[in-house]
mmCIF file of C-alpha atoms in Angstrom:
data_model
loop_
_atom_site.group_PDB
_atom_site.id
_atom_site.type_symbol
_atom_site.label_atom_id
_atom_site.label_comp_id
_atom_site.label_asym_id
_atom_site.label_seq_id
_atom_site.Cartn_x
_atom_site.Cartn_y
_atom_site.Cartn_z
ATOM 1 C CA MET F 1 11.122 4.050 13.537
ATOM 2 C CA ASN F 2 8.070 5.654 14.945
ATOM 3 C CA PHE F 3 8.168 9.322 15.283
ATOM 4 C CA SER F 4 6.082 11.692 17.962
ATOM 5 C CA ARG F 5 2.904 13.056 16.580
ATOM 6 C CA ARG F 6 0.336 15.170 17.973
ATOM 7 C CA GLN F 7 2.726 17.433 19.610
ATOM 8 C CA ILE F 8 0.784 20.397 20.933
ATOM 9 C CA GLY F 9 0.662 21.419 24.596
ATOM 10 C CA GLY F 10 -1.052 18.561 26.755
ATOM 11 C CA LEU F 11 -0.756 17.618 30.401
ATOM 12 C CA ALA F 12 1.989 17.670 32.629
ATOM 13 C CA LEU F 13 4.386 14.166 33.102
ATOM 14 C CA GLY F 14 4.805 16.241 36.807
ATOM 15 C CA ALA F 15 0.961 15.867 37.239
ATOM 16 C CA MET F 16 0.590 12.446 36.209
ATOM 17 C CA ALA F 17 3.383 11.342 38.900
ATOM 18 C CA GLY F 18 1.422 13.142 41.584
ATOM 19 C CA LEU F 19 -1.616 10.845 40.818
ATOM 20 C CA ALA F 20 0.557 7.741 40.949
ATOM 21 C CA SER F 21 1.939 8.435 44.221
ATOM 22 C CA SER F 22 -1.409 9.143 45.446
ATOM 23 C CA ARG F 23 -2.742 5.856 44.859
ATOM 24 C CA VAL F 24 -0.084 3.826 46.484
ATOM 25 C CA SER F 25 -1.726 3.336 49.619
ATOM 26 C CA ALA F 26 -4.414 1.578 47.481
ATOM 27 C CA ALA F 27 -2.079 -0.733 45.662
ATOM 28 C CA SER F 28 -1.739 -4.364 46.514
ATOM 29 C CA LYS F 29 -0.732 -5.837 43.485
ATOM 30 C CA GLY F 30 2.534 -4.007 42.945
ATOM 31 C CA LYS F 31 3.942 -1.484 40.362
ATOM 32 C CA VAL F 32 3.482 -1.321 36.871
ATOM 33 C CA TYR F 33 5.658 1.106 34.700
ATOM 34 C CA PHE F 34 4.126 2.744 31.959
ATOM 35 C CA LEU F 35 6.817 4.185 29.710
ATOM 36 C CA ILE F 36 5.740 6.775 27.221
ATOM 37 C CA PRO F 37 7.759 7.886 24.004
ATOM 38 C CA ASP F 38 7.396 11.411 24.923
ATOM 39 C CA SER F 39 4.945 14.088 27.109
ATOM 40 C CA GLY F 40 4.821 16.794 24.476
ATOM 41 C CA GLY F 41 1.794 16.329 23.012
ATOM 42 C CA PRO F 42 -1.502 15.013 24.698
ATOM 43 C CA PHE F 43 -2.248 11.880 23.251
ATOM 44 C CA TYR F 44 0.748 9.594 25.527
ATOM 45 C CA PRO F 45 0.093 11.875 28.778
ATOM 46 C CA ALA F 46 -3.325 11.111 28.460
ATOM 47 C CA SER F 47 -3.206 7.693 28.073
ATOM 48 C CA ALA F 48 -0.770 7.213 30.939
ATOM 49 C CA LYS F 49 -3.429 9.329 33.307
ATOM 50 C CA VAL F 50 -6.535 6.867 32.052
ATOM 51 C CA GLU F 51 -4.089 3.755 32.387
ATOM 52 C CA ALA F 52 -3.391 4.565 36.114
ATOM 53 C CA ALA F 53 -6.841 5.231 36.665
ATOM 54 C CA PHE F 54 -7.846 1.772 35.465
ATOM 55 C CA LEU F 55 -4.959 -0.012 37.084
ATOM 56 C CA GLN F 56 -5.664 1.431 40.472
ATOM 57 C CA GLN F 57 -9.041 0.186 40.154
ATOM 58 C CA ILE F 58 -7.984 -3.677 40.101
ATOM 59 C CA GLY F 59 -5.092 -2.834 42.907
ATOM 60 C CA TYR F 60 -1.818 -1.756 40.632
ATOM 61 C CA GLU F 61 0.137 1.396 41.368
ATOM 62 C CA MET F 62 1.334 2.881 37.967
ATOM 63 C CA ILE F 63 4.590 4.920 37.732
ATOM 64 C CA THR F 64 5.019 6.623 34.257
ATOM 65 C CA LEU F 65 8.637 7.583 32.921
ATOM 66 C CA ASP F 66 9.065 9.666 29.637
ATOM 67 C CA GLY F 67 11.519 8.597 27.343
ATOM 68 C CA GLY F 68 11.956 12.245 25.672
ATOM 69 C CA ASN F 69 12.071 10.907 22.213
ATOM 70 C CA LYS F 70 15.529 9.414 22.978
ATOM 71 C CA SER F 71 15.298 5.539 22.526
ATOM 72 C CA ASP F 72 18.903 5.137 24.153
ATOM 73 C CA LEU F 73 17.099 6.956 27.316
ATOM 74 C CA GLN F 74 14.224 4.623 26.981
ATOM 75 C CA LEU F 75 16.352 1.608 27.235
ATOM 76 C CA ASN F 76 18.460 2.673 29.889
ATOM 77 C CA GLN F 77 14.756 3.194 31.698
ATOM 78 C CA ILE F 78 14.035 -0.375 30.761
ATOM 79 C CA ASP F 79 17.020 -1.362 32.685
ATOM 80 C CA ASN F 80 16.428 0.374 36.009
ATOM 81 C CA ILE F 81 13.039 -0.592 35.931
ATOM 82 C CA ILE F 82 14.061 -4.454 35.795
ATOM 83 C CA ASN F 83 16.515 -3.675 38.568
ATOM 84 C CA LEU F 84 13.470 -2.774 40.678
ATOM 85 C CA ASN F 85 11.619 -6.043 39.848
ATOM 86 C CA PRO F 86 8.184 -4.682 38.846
ATOM 87 C CA THR F 87 5.065 -6.596 38.294
ATOM 88 C CA ALA F 88 4.942 -5.143 34.572
ATOM 89 C CA ILE F 89 5.860 -2.794 32.072
ATOM 90 C CA VAL F 90 3.465 -1.030 29.476
ATOM 91 C CA LEU F 91 5.772 0.464 26.882
ATOM 92 C CA ALA F 92 5.305 2.825 24.134
ATOM 93 C CA ALA F 93 7.910 2.519 22.326
ATOM 94 C CA VAL F 94 10.273 5.586 21.068
ATOM 95 C CA ASP F 95 11.707 3.249 18.646
ATOM 96 C CA TYR F 96 10.183 -0.212 17.907
ATOM 97 C CA ASP F 97 13.436 -1.959 16.646
ATOM 98 C CA ALA F 98 15.549 -0.131 19.137
ATOM 99 C CA ALA F 99 13.731 -1.196 22.061
ATOM 100 C CA VAL F 100 13.945 -4.994 21.507
ATOM 101 C CA PRO F 101 17.042 -5.547 23.414
ATOM 102 C CA GLY F 102 14.974 -4.041 26.429
ATOM 103 C CA VAL F 103 11.651 -6.000 25.899
ATOM 104 C CA GLU F 104 13.873 -8.943 25.586
ATOM 105 C CA LYS F 105 15.678 -8.400 28.731
ATOM 106 C CA ALA F 106 12.770 -7.750 30.446
ATOM 107 C CA ARG F 107 10.793 -10.938 29.423
ATOM 108 C CA ALA F 108 13.913 -13.324 30.119
ATOM 109 C CA ALA F 109 13.681 -11.649 33.862
ATOM 110 C CA GLY F 110 10.335 -12.795 34.222
ATOM 111 C CA ILE F 111 8.618 -9.229 33.592
ATOM 112 C CA PRO F 112 5.456 -8.924 31.611
ATOM 113 C CA VAL F 113 6.040 -6.791 28.776
ATOM 114 C CA ILE F 114 3.005 -5.023 26.996
ATOM 115 C CA ALA F 115 3.423 -3.156 23.876
ATOM 116 C CA PHE F 116 1.014 0.286 24.149
ATOM 117 C CA ASP F 117 -0.146 2.119 20.666
ATOM 118 C CA ARG F 118 3.053 0.705 18.991
ATOM 119 C CA GLU F 119 3.413 -2.333 17.515
ATOM 120 C CA ILE F 120 6.771 -4.268 17.941
ATOM 121 C CA LYS F 121 6.529 -7.334 15.624
ATOM 122 C CA SER F 122 10.380 -8.094 15.925
ATOM 123 C CA THR F 123 10.104 -10.169 19.246
ATOM 124 C CA LYS F 124 7.963 -11.677 21.819
ATOM 125 C CA LEU F 125 5.692 -9.736 24.040
ATOM 126 C CA ASP F 126 3.033 -10.848 26.636
ATOM 127 C CA PHE F 127 0.203 -8.480 24.534
ATOM 128 C CA THR F 128 -0.292 -5.917 22.331
ATOM 129 C CA SER F 129 -3.217 -3.038 22.641
ATOM 130 C CA VAL F 130 -3.342 -0.540 19.585
ATOM 131 C CA ALA F 131 -6.031 1.005 17.525
ATOM 132 C CA GLY F 132 -6.676 -0.981 13.887
ATOM 133 C CA THR F 133 -5.123 2.052 12.057
ATOM 134 C CA ILE F 134 -5.926 0.179 8.592
ATOM 135 C CA GLU F 135 -9.373 0.136 9.984
ATOM 136 C CA ILE F 136 -9.677 3.698 10.844
ATOM 137 C CA GLY F 137 -8.052 4.635 7.209
ATOM 138 C CA ARG F 138 -10.747 2.812 5.908
ATOM 139 C CA ILE F 139 -13.483 4.725 8.242
ATOM 140 C CA ALA F 140 -11.909 8.135 6.745
ATOM 141 C CA GLY F 141 -12.261 6.802 3.206
ATOM 142 C CA ASP F 142 -15.837 5.979 4.113
ATOM 143 C CA GLU F 143 -16.459 9.224 5.564
ATOM 144 C CA ALA F 144 -14.438 11.205 2.451
ATOM 145 C CA ILE F 145 -17.279 9.364 -0.054
ATOM 146 C CA ARG F 146 -20.140 10.381 2.245
ATOM 147 C CA LEU F 147 -19.361 13.905 2.221
ATOM 148 C CA LEU F 148 -18.624 13.756 -1.519
ATOM 149 C CA LYS F 149 -21.953 12.569 -1.935
ATOM 150 C CA GLU F 150 -23.731 14.777 0.288
ATOM 151 C CA ARG F 151 -22.426 17.812 -1.229
ATOM 152 C CA LYS F 152 -22.092 16.808 -4.858
ATOM 153 C CA GLY F 153 -24.971 14.365 -5.205
ATOM 154 C CA SER F 154 -22.831 11.781 -6.695
ATOM 155 C CA LEU F 155 -19.360 10.358 -6.007
ATOM 156 C CA LYS F 156 -16.960 12.561 -8.151
ATOM 157 C CA GLY F 157 -14.404 15.456 -6.650
ATOM 158 C CA LYS F 158 -10.813 15.818 -5.775
ATOM 159 C CA VAL F 159 -9.505 14.700 -2.273
ATOM 160 C CA LEU F 160 -6.382 15.682 -1.054
ATOM 161 C CA GLN F 161 -4.900 13.516 1.979
ATOM 162 C CA ILE F 162 -2.049 15.179 4.051
ATOM 163 C CA MET F 163 -0.077 12.234 5.958
ATOM 164 C CA GLY F 164 1.582 12.545 9.133
ATOM 165 C CA ASP F 165 5.229 11.527 8.928
ATOM 166 C CA PRO F 166 5.935 8.736 6.394
ATOM 167 C CA GLY F 167 7.833 7.006 9.157
ATOM 168 C CA ASP F 168 5.299 6.360 11.793
ATOM 169 C CA SER F 169 3.512 3.054 11.343
ATOM 170 C CA TYR F 170 0.383 4.760 12.339
ATOM 171 C CA VAL F 171 0.490 7.238 9.221
ATOM 172 C CA VAL F 172 1.433 4.036 7.218
ATOM 173 C CA GLY F 173 -1.692 1.845 8.155
ATOM 174 C CA LEU F 174 -4.278 4.969 7.677
ATOM 175 C CA ALA F 175 -2.692 5.887 4.288
ATOM 176 C CA LYS F 176 -3.429 2.245 3.280
ATOM 177 C CA GLY F 177 -6.808 1.995 4.479
ATOM 178 C CA PHE F 178 -7.838 5.296 2.943
ATOM 179 C CA GLY F 179 -6.238 4.473 -0.260
ATOM 180 C CA GLU F 180 -8.401 1.048 -0.283
ATOM 181 C CA LYS F 181 -11.277 3.004 -0.047
ATOM 182 C CA LEU F 182 -10.469 5.463 -2.696
ATOM 183 C CA ALA F 183 -8.890 3.072 -5.182
ATOM 184 C CA GLY F 184 -10.687 2.287 -8.608
ATOM 185 C CA LEU F 185 -13.408 5.526 -8.055
ATOM 186 C CA SER F 186 -12.841 6.700 -11.595
ATOM 187 C CA ASP F 187 -14.300 10.320 -10.909
ATOM 188 C CA VAL F 188 -12.332 10.924 -7.793
ATOM 189 C CA THR F 189 -8.884 12.075 -7.876
ATOM 190 C CA LEU F 190 -6.905 11.599 -4.753
ATOM 191 C CA ILE F 191 -3.479 13.640 -3.748
ATOM 192 C CA THR F 192 -1.481 12.425 -1.305
ATOM 193 C CA LYS F 193 1.377 14.754 0.489
ATOM 194 C CA PRO F 194 3.419 13.822 3.547
ATOM 195 C CA THR F 195 4.047 15.627 6.848
ATOM 196 C CA PRO F 196 7.738 15.325 7.665
ATOM 197 C CA GLN F 197 8.375 14.917 11.744
ATOM 198 C CA TRP F 198 4.231 16.018 11.855
ATOM 199 C CA GLU F 199 5.422 19.531 11.576
ATOM 200 C CA PRO F 200 2.327 21.492 11.386
ATOM 201 C CA THR F 201 4.017 24.595 9.296
ATOM 202 C CA ASN F 202 4.905 21.530 6.868
ATOM 203 C CA ALA F 203 0.862 20.536 6.762
ATOM 204 C CA GLY F 204 0.107 24.291 6.454
ATOM 205 C CA SER F 205 2.201 24.982 3.338
ATOM 206 C CA THR F 206 1.162 21.654 1.690
ATOM 207 C CA ALA F 207 -2.258 23.039 2.001
ATOM 208 C CA GLN F 208 -1.894 26.383 0.391
ATOM 209 C CA ASN F 209 0.491 24.940 -2.282
ATOM 210 C CA GLN F 210 -2.586 22.357 -3.358
ATOM 211 C CA LEU F 211 -4.796 25.106 -3.212
ATOM 212 C CA GLN F 212 -3.321 27.162 -5.366
ATOM 213 C CA ALA F 213 -2.496 24.313 -7.836
ATOM 214 C CA ASN F 214 -5.949 22.619 -7.350
ATOM 215 C CA PRO F 215 -8.379 25.312 -6.461
ATOM 216 C CA ASP F 216 -11.225 22.403 -6.876
ATOM 217 C CA ILE F 217 -10.291 20.366 -3.930
ATOM 218 C CA ASP F 218 -13.207 18.931 -2.108
ATOM 219 C CA VAL F 219 -11.910 17.311 0.868
ATOM 220 C CA ILE F 220 -8.770 17.741 2.878
ATOM 221 C CA PHE F 221 -8.323 14.138 5.073
ATOM 222 C CA TYR F 222 -5.120 15.088 7.497
ATOM 223 C CA HIS F 223 -3.927 12.292 9.495
ATOM 224 C CA SER F 224 -4.167 14.180 12.848
ATOM 225 C CA GLY F 225 -6.011 17.034 14.237
ATOM 226 C CA TYR F 226 -2.911 18.130 15.737
ATOM 227 C CA LEU F 227 -2.460 19.533 11.724
ATOM 228 C CA ALA F 228 -5.889 21.155 12.002
ATOM 229 C CA SER F 229 -5.147 24.640 12.689
ATOM 230 C CA ALA F 230 -2.535 24.878 10.413
ATOM 231 C CA VAL F 231 -4.723 23.471 7.878
ATOM 232 C CA GLN F 232 -7.519 25.895 8.541
ATOM 233 C CA GLY F 233 -4.821 28.995 8.240
ATOM 234 C CA ALA F 234 -4.199 27.877 4.359
ATOM 235 C CA LEU F 235 -8.013 27.715 3.838
ATOM 236 C CA GLU F 236 -8.439 31.204 5.490
ATOM 237 C CA ALA F 237 -5.721 32.340 3.379
ATOM 238 C CA ALA F 238 -7.098 30.810 0.372
ATOM 239 C CA GLY F 239 -10.447 32.973 0.771
ATOM 240 C CA LYS F 240 -12.403 29.497 1.902
ATOM 241 C CA LYS F 241 -15.259 30.006 4.642
ATOM 242 C CA PRO F 242 -15.626 27.319 6.878
ATOM 243 C CA GLY F 243 -17.621 24.029 5.256
ATOM 244 C CA GLU F 244 -16.558 25.196 1.540
ATOM 245 C CA VAL F 245 -13.459 22.523 1.450
ATOM 246 C CA MET F 246 -15.011 19.296 3.819
ATOM 247 C CA CYS F 247 -11.968 18.142 5.997
ATOM 248 C CA LEU F 248 -11.903 15.300 8.524
ATOM 249 C CA ASP F 249 -8.859 13.928 10.562
ATOM 250 C CA GLY F 250 -7.735 10.388 11.494
ATOM 251 C CA ASP F 251 -7.163 10.407 15.497
ATOM 252 C CA GLY F 252 -9.577 12.521 17.510
ATOM 253 C CA ASP F 253 -7.199 14.830 18.574
ATOM 254 C CA PRO F 254 -8.222 18.045 20.652
ATOM 255 C CA GLY F 255 -7.495 20.569 17.751
ATOM 256 C CA GLY F 256 -9.727 18.792 15.381
ATOM 257 C CA LEU F 257 -12.268 18.361 17.718
ATOM 258 C CA ALA F 258 -12.101 22.215 17.899
ATOM 259 C CA GLN F 259 -12.464 22.659 14.681
ATOM 260 C CA ILE F 260 -15.557 20.537 14.132
ATOM 261 C CA ARG F 261 -17.313 22.766 16.548
ATOM 262 C CA ALA F 262 -15.817 25.805 14.530
ATOM 263 C CA GLY F 263 -17.399 24.295 11.507
ATOM 264 C CA TRP F 264 -14.117 24.358 9.785
ATOM 265 C CA GLN F 265 -14.113 19.999 10.311
ATOM 266 C CA GLN F 266 -16.690 17.726 9.520
ATOM 267 C CA ALA F 267 -15.917 14.530 10.916
ATOM 268 C CA SER F 268 -12.789 12.927 12.588
ATOM 269 C CA VAL F 269 -12.089 9.010 12.866
ATOM 270 C CA ALA F 270 -11.044 9.191 16.518
ATOM 271 C CA GLN F 271 -8.639 6.941 17.774
ATOM 272 C CA PRO F 272 -9.851 4.323 20.639
ATOM 273 C CA MET F 273 -7.521 5.595 22.916
ATOM 274 C CA TYR F 274 -9.299 4.656 26.180
ATOM 275 C CA ALA F 275 -10.215 1.467 24.632
ATOM 276 C CA GLN F 276 -6.758 0.279 24.141
ATOM 277 C CA ALA F 277 -5.989 1.500 27.886
ATOM 278 C CA LEU F 278 -9.126 -0.421 29.454
ATOM 279 C CA ALA F 279 -7.811 -3.347 27.366
ATOM 280 C CA VAL F 280 -4.216 -3.507 28.861
ATOM 281 C CA ALA F 281 -6.019 -3.374 32.748
ATOM 282 C CA GLU F 282 -8.340 -5.927 31.630
ATOM 283 C CA VAL F 283 -5.953 -8.546 30.734
ATOM 284 C CA MET F 284 -3.372 -7.485 33.447
ATOM 285 C CA ASP F 285 -4.246 -10.176 36.254
ATOM 286 C CA LYS F 286 -4.071 -12.993 33.637
ATOM 287 C CA LEU F 287 -0.525 -11.702 32.140
ATOM 288 C CA VAL F 288 0.695 -11.086 35.545
ATOM 289 C CA ASN F 289 -0.549 -14.762 36.628
ATOM 290 C CA LYS F 290 1.090 -16.190 33.570
ATOM 291 C CA GLN F 291 -2.498 -17.183 32.028
ATOM 292 C CA PRO F 292 -3.280 -17.660 28.880
ATOM 293 C CA LEU F 293 -5.424 -15.273 26.653
ATOM 294 C CA ASN F 294 -8.621 -16.703 24.344
ATOM 295 C CA VAL F 295 -8.593 -15.384 21.298
ATOM 296 C CA GLY F 296 -12.368 -13.885 20.287
ATOM 297 C CA THR F 297 -14.218 -10.682 19.540
ATOM 298 C CA TYR F 298 -14.557 -8.731 22.777
ATOM 299 C CA GLN F 299 -16.539 -5.423 23.241
ATOM 300 C CA VAL F 300 -14.282 -2.528 25.048
ATOM 301 C CA LEU F 301 -16.028 0.744 25.381
ATOM 302 C CA GLY F 302 -18.749 -0.524 22.581
ATOM 303 C CA LEU F 303 -16.432 -1.193 20.420
ATOM 304 C CA ASP F 304 -15.837 -4.674 18.492
ATOM 305 C CA ALA F 305 -12.316 -5.810 19.219
ATOM 306 C CA ALA F 306 -10.415 -8.703 18.187
ATOM 307 C CA LEU F 307 -7.956 -10.634 19.964
ATOM 308 C CA THR F 308 -5.539 -12.823 17.831
ATOM 309 C CA ILE F 309 -2.642 -14.941 18.495
ATOM 310 C CA GLU F 310 0.298 -13.368 15.896
ATOM 311 C CA PRO F 311 4.218 -14.451 15.816
ATOM 312 C CA TRP F 312 4.714 -11.602 18.021
ATOM 313 C CA GLY F 313 2.296 -12.734 20.976
ATOM 314 C CA PRO F 314 -1.451 -12.042 21.835
ATOM 315 C CA TYR F 315 -2.770 -8.936 19.835
ATOM 316 C CA PHE F 316 -5.630 -6.692 20.497
ATOM 317 C CA LYS F 317 -6.744 -4.329 17.915
ATOM 318 C CA ILE F 318 -9.568 -1.949 18.137
ATOM 319 C CA PRO F 319 -11.277 -0.155 15.759
ATOM 320 C CA GLY F 320 -12.180 4.072 15.620
ATOM 321 C CA LYS F 321 -14.990 6.200 16.360
ATOM 322 C CA VAL F 322 -16.700 8.546 13.533
ATOM 323 C CA VAL F 323 -17.193 12.055 15.432
ATOM 324 C CA THR F 324 -19.115 14.289 13.796
ATOM 325 C CA LYS F 325 -20.747 17.772 15.357
ATOM 326 C CA GLU F 326 -23.466 15.362 17.042
ATOM 327 C CA ASN F 327 -21.271 13.490 19.086
ATOM 328 C CA VAL F 328 -17.922 15.757 19.661
ATOM 329 C CA ASP F 329 -18.633 16.274 23.308
ATOM 330 C CA ASP F 330 -18.866 12.656 24.039
ATOM 331 C CA PRO F 331 -16.549 11.821 26.915
ATOM 332 C CA ALA F 332 -15.854 8.682 25.238
ATOM 333 C CA VAL F 333 -13.716 10.593 22.787
ATOM 334 C CA TRP F 334 -10.271 10.721 24.107
ATOM 335 C CA GLY F 335 -9.726 14.032 23.138
ATOM 336 C CA ASN F 336 -12.085 15.601 25.204
ATOM 337 C CA GLY F 337 -9.577 14.915 28.164
ATOM 338 C CA LYS F 338 -12.619 13.121 30.147
ATOM 339 C CA ILE F 339 -11.502 9.815 31.874
ATOM 340 C CA PRO F 340 -14.246 7.088 31.088
ATOM 341 C CA ASP F 341 -16.346 6.309 34.512
ATOM 342 C CA VAL F 342 -16.517 2.436 33.310
ATOM 343 C CA LYS F 343 -15.407 -0.379 35.756
ATOM 344 C CA VAL F 344 -12.666 -2.549 34.725
ATOM 345 C CA THR F 345 -13.923 -6.392 33.667
ATOM 346 C CA PRO F 346 -11.314 -9.177 33.064
ATOM 347 C CA ILE F 347 -11.165 -10.255 29.370
ATOM 348 C CA GLY F 348 -9.186 -13.041 27.697
#
C-alpha cells in the first residue's frame, strides 16, 4: 500500500478546478481525468496543475479529482468517470492493489489508463511515468559520500538515514539505492530508522534520539524535505549550528529547499515531477490513438529518461536532479512552484 507523503499545506484543489474549467473553450480533443491520492500536501496538487498546463497546450481539458487518501473513494471516482467516456485517465493511486479493478474496468471500456508517480505492476496499463527512486537513492548516496569527503578529508563517518513510511514504494526505492552506495564502506556507519505515516514528529524524535545516542553523526539523509524542519528542530535542541551536521533530502520538497537556503541542509535530490508530467503529455496523442510507443532513451527537461516495455506496459523512468545552494532557485525544481515554460513535443 502507498501512504501519503509530503503532507504540508499546498495548492488548493479548488484553484486547480478553476484552472481546468477556464480552459474548456481551448480544449478540442476531449477530457482527461487526473486522479490524485490526496490534496493535503504540495506534490500532487502541483503535479495536477502542471499536467493541466501541459495537456492544454496540445488540446485536452483536464479535470482533477481528489481521492482523499481513501481507496474506495478513488474506485468510485473511476466508476463514475468511465460512465462519462473520457479521453484518458491519469491515476496516482491511493493503493496500488485496490486500484487494479478500476484500471481493468476502464481499459476494458477502451479508456487509456496512465499511472503517474505510483507504480501499478499487477495489471496492464497504457503508460507509467515515474521517478527512478532507486536511482534517486543512489544519487543521494553519492552526495552523502561527497559531503563526508569534503568535511573529513576521507571517506569515513556516521550517517543517519531517516526513511519515510516503509510501506511507501518511494521509500523502499530510496533506501535500496542509498544503501547500495554506502554498503561495503568499512569506515562509514549507516543507521536507518523509519518514519511511520511520514509523520514529522516521528522524524524529529528519531533525530533527537539518535543525536543523543550518536553525538558524532556527520550526515542526516531524510527521504523528504517535508521532514526537514522537524530534523532542524532536533538539531537546534542538541545545540547544533547550521551545517554542523550535514543534511540532505530525497525529493526536492519546498521544506527542504527552505532549509538549503537557511544553511541547515546542504543538498537535495529533487524528484523530477515536472518531467514526469511532461512525459504524460508527450505520449498522450499516441495513447489516445492506440499507437505503439518506441523504447529508447529520451531527453525530458534535460534529464535522460528511459522508455521500456515491461509486463505491466510501457514504463517511463526519470532520474532525479541534485540541488544545492547554487541552483536552489532553479524553476525546473518542482518545490519552487513554477510551471516550466516548455513546449510539449511528442516522444515515443
